[in-house]
mmCIF file of N, CA and C in Angstrom:
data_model
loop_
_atom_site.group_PDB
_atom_site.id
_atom_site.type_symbol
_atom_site.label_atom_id
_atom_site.label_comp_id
_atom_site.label_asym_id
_atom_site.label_seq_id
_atom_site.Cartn_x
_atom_site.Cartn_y
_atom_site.Cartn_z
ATOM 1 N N UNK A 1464 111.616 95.733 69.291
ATOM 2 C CA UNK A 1464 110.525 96.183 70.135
ATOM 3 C C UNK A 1464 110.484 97.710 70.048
ATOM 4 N N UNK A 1465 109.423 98.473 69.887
ATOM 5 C CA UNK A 1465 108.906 99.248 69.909
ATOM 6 C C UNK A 1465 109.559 100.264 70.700
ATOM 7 N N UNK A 1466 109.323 101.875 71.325
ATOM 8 C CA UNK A 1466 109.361 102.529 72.284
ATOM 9 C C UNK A 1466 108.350 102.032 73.323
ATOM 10 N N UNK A 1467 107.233 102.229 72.970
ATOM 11 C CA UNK A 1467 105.378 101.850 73.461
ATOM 12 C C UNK A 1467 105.812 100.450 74.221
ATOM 13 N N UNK A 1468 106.363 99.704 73.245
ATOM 14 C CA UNK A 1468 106.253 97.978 74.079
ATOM 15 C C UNK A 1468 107.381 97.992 75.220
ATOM 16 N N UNK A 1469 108.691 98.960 75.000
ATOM 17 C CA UNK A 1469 109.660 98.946 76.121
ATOM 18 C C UNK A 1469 109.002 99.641 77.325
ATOM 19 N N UNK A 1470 108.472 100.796 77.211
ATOM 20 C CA UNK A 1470 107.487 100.911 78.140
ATOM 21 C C UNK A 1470 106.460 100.276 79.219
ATOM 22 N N UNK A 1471 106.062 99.592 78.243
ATOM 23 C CA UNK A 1471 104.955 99.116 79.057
ATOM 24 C C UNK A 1471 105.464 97.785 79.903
ATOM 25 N N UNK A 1472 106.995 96.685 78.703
ATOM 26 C CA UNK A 1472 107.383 95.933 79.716
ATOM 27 C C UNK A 1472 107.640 96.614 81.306
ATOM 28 N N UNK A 1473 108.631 97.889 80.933
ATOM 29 C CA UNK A 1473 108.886 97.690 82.042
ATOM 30 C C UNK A 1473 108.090 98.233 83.301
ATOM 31 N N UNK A 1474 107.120 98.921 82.798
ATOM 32 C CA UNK A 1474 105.766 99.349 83.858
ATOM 33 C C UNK A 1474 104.979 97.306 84.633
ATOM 34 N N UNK A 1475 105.207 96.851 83.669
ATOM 35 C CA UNK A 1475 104.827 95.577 83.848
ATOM 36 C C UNK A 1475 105.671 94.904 85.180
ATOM 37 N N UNK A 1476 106.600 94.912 85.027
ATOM 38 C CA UNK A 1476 107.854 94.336 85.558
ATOM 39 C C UNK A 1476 107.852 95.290 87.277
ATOM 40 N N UNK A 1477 107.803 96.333 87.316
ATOM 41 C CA UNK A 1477 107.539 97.186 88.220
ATOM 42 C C UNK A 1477 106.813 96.813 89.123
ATOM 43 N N UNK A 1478 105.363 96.737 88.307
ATOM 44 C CA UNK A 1478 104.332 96.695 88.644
ATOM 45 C C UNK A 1478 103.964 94.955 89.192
ATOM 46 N N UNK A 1479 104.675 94.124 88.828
ATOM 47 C CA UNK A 1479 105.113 92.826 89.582
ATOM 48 C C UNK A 1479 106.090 93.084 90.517
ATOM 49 N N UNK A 1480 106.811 93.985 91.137
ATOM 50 C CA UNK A 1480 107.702 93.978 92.122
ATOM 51 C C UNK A 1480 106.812 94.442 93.107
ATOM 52 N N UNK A 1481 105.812 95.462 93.400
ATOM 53 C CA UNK A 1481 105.425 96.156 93.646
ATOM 54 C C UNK A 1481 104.194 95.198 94.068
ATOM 55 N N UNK A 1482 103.658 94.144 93.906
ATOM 56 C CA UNK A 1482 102.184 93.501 93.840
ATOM 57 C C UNK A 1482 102.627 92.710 94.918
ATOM 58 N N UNK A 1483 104.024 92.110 95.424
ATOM 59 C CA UNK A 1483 104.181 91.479 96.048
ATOM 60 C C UNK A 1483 104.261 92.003 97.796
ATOM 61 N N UNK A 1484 104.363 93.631 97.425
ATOM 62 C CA UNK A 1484 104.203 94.301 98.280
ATOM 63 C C UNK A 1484 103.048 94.063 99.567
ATOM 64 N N UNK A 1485 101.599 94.342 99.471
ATOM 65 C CA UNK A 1485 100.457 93.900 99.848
ATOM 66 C C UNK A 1485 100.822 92.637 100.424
ATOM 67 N N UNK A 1486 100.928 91.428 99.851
ATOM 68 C CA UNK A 1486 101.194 90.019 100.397
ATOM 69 C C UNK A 1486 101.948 90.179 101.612
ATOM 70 N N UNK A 1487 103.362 90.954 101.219
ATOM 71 C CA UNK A 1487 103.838 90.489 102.736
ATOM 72 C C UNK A 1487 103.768 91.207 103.432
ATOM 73 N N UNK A 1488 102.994 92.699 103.712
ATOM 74 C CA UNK A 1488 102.524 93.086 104.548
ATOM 75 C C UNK A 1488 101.526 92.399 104.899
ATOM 76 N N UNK A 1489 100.491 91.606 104.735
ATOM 77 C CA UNK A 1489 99.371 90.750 105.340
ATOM 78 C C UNK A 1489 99.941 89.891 105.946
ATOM 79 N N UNK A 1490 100.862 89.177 105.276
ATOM 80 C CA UNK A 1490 101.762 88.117 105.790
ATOM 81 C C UNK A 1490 102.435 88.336 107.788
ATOM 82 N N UNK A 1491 103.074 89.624 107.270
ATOM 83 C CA UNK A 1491 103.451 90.552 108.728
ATOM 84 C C UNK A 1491 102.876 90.708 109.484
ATOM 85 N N UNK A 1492 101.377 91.352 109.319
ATOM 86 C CA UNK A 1492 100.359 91.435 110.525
ATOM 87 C C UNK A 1492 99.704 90.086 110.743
ATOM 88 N N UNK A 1493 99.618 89.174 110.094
ATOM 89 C CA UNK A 1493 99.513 87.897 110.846
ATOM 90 C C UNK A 1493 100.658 87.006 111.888
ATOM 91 N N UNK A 1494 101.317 87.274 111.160
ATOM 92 C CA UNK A 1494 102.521 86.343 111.775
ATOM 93 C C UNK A 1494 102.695 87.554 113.136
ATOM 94 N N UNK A 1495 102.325 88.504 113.075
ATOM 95 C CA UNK A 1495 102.568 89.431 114.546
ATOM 96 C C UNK A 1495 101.157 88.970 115.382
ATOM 97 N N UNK A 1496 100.130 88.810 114.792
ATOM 98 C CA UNK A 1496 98.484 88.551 115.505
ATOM 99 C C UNK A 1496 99.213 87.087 115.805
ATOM 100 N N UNK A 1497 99.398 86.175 115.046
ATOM 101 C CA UNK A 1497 99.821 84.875 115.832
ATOM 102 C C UNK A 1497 100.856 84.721 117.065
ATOM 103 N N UNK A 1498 101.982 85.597 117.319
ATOM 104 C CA UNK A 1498 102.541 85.860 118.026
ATOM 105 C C UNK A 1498 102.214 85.983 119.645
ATOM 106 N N UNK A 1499 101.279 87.010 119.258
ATOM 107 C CA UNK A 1499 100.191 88.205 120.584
ATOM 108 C C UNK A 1499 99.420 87.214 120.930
ATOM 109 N N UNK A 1500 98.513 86.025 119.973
ATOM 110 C CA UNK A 1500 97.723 85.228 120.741
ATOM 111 C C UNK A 1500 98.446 84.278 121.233
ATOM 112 N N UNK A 1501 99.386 83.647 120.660
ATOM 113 C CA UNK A 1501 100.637 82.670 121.552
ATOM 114 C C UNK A 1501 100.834 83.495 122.836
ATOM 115 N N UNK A 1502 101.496 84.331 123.135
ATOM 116 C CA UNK A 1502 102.151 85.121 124.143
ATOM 117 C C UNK A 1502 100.550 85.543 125.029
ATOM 118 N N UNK A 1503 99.640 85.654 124.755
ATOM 119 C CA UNK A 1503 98.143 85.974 125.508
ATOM 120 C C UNK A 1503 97.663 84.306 126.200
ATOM 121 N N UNK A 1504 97.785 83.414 125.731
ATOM 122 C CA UNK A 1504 97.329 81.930 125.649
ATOM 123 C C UNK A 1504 98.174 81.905 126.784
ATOM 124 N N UNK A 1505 99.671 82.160 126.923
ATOM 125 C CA UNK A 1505 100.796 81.101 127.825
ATOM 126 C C UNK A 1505 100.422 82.468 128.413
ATOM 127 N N UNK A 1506 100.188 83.884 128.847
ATOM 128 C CA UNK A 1506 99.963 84.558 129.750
ATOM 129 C C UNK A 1506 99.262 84.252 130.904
ATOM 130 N N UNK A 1507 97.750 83.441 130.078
ATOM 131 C CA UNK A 1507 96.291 83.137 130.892
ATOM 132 C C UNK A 1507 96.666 81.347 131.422
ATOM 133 N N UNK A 1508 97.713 80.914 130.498
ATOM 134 C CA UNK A 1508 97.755 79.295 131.213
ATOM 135 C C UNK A 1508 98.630 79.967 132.553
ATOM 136 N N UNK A 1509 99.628 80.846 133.019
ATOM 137 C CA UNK A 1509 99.771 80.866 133.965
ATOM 138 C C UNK A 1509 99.395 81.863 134.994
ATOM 139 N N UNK A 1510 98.394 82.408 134.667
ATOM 140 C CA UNK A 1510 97.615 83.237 135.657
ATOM 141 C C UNK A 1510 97.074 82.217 136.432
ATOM 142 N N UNK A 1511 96.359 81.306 135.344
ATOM 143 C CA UNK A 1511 95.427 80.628 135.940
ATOM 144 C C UNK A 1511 95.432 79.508 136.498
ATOM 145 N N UNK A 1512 96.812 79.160 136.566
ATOM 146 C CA UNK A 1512 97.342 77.887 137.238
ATOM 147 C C UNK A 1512 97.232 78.040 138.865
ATOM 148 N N UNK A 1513 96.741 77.315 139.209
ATOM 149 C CA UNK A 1513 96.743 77.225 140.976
ATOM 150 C C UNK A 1513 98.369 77.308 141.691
ATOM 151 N N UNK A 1514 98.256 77.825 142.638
ATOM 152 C CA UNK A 1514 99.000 78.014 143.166
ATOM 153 C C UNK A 1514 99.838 76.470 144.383
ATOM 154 N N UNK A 1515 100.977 76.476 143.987
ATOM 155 C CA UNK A 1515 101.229 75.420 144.639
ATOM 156 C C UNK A 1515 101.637 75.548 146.250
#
């Protein structure tokens, strides 16, 4: 292999470590938004529960 082709594997290879990046930050702010509406949901079921 080349200089040029060792290069570019490993810009390649990088550049797949690096892509996965994005994903689990989206991943993170959902799984935190699912959280906040769980914890908002059981907030309002017991606000709003009558009082015994």
């Amino acid at each position: 292999m080349n200089f040029a082709g060792k290069i570019h594997h490993r810009l390649a290879f990088i550049g797949d470590i690096f892509a996965a990046a994005p994903m689990l930050v989206s991943a993170g702010v959902a799984a935190i938004f699912l959280l906040a509406l769980a914890r908002a949901r059981a907030a309002a079921r017991r606000h709003l529960q009558p009082p015994l």
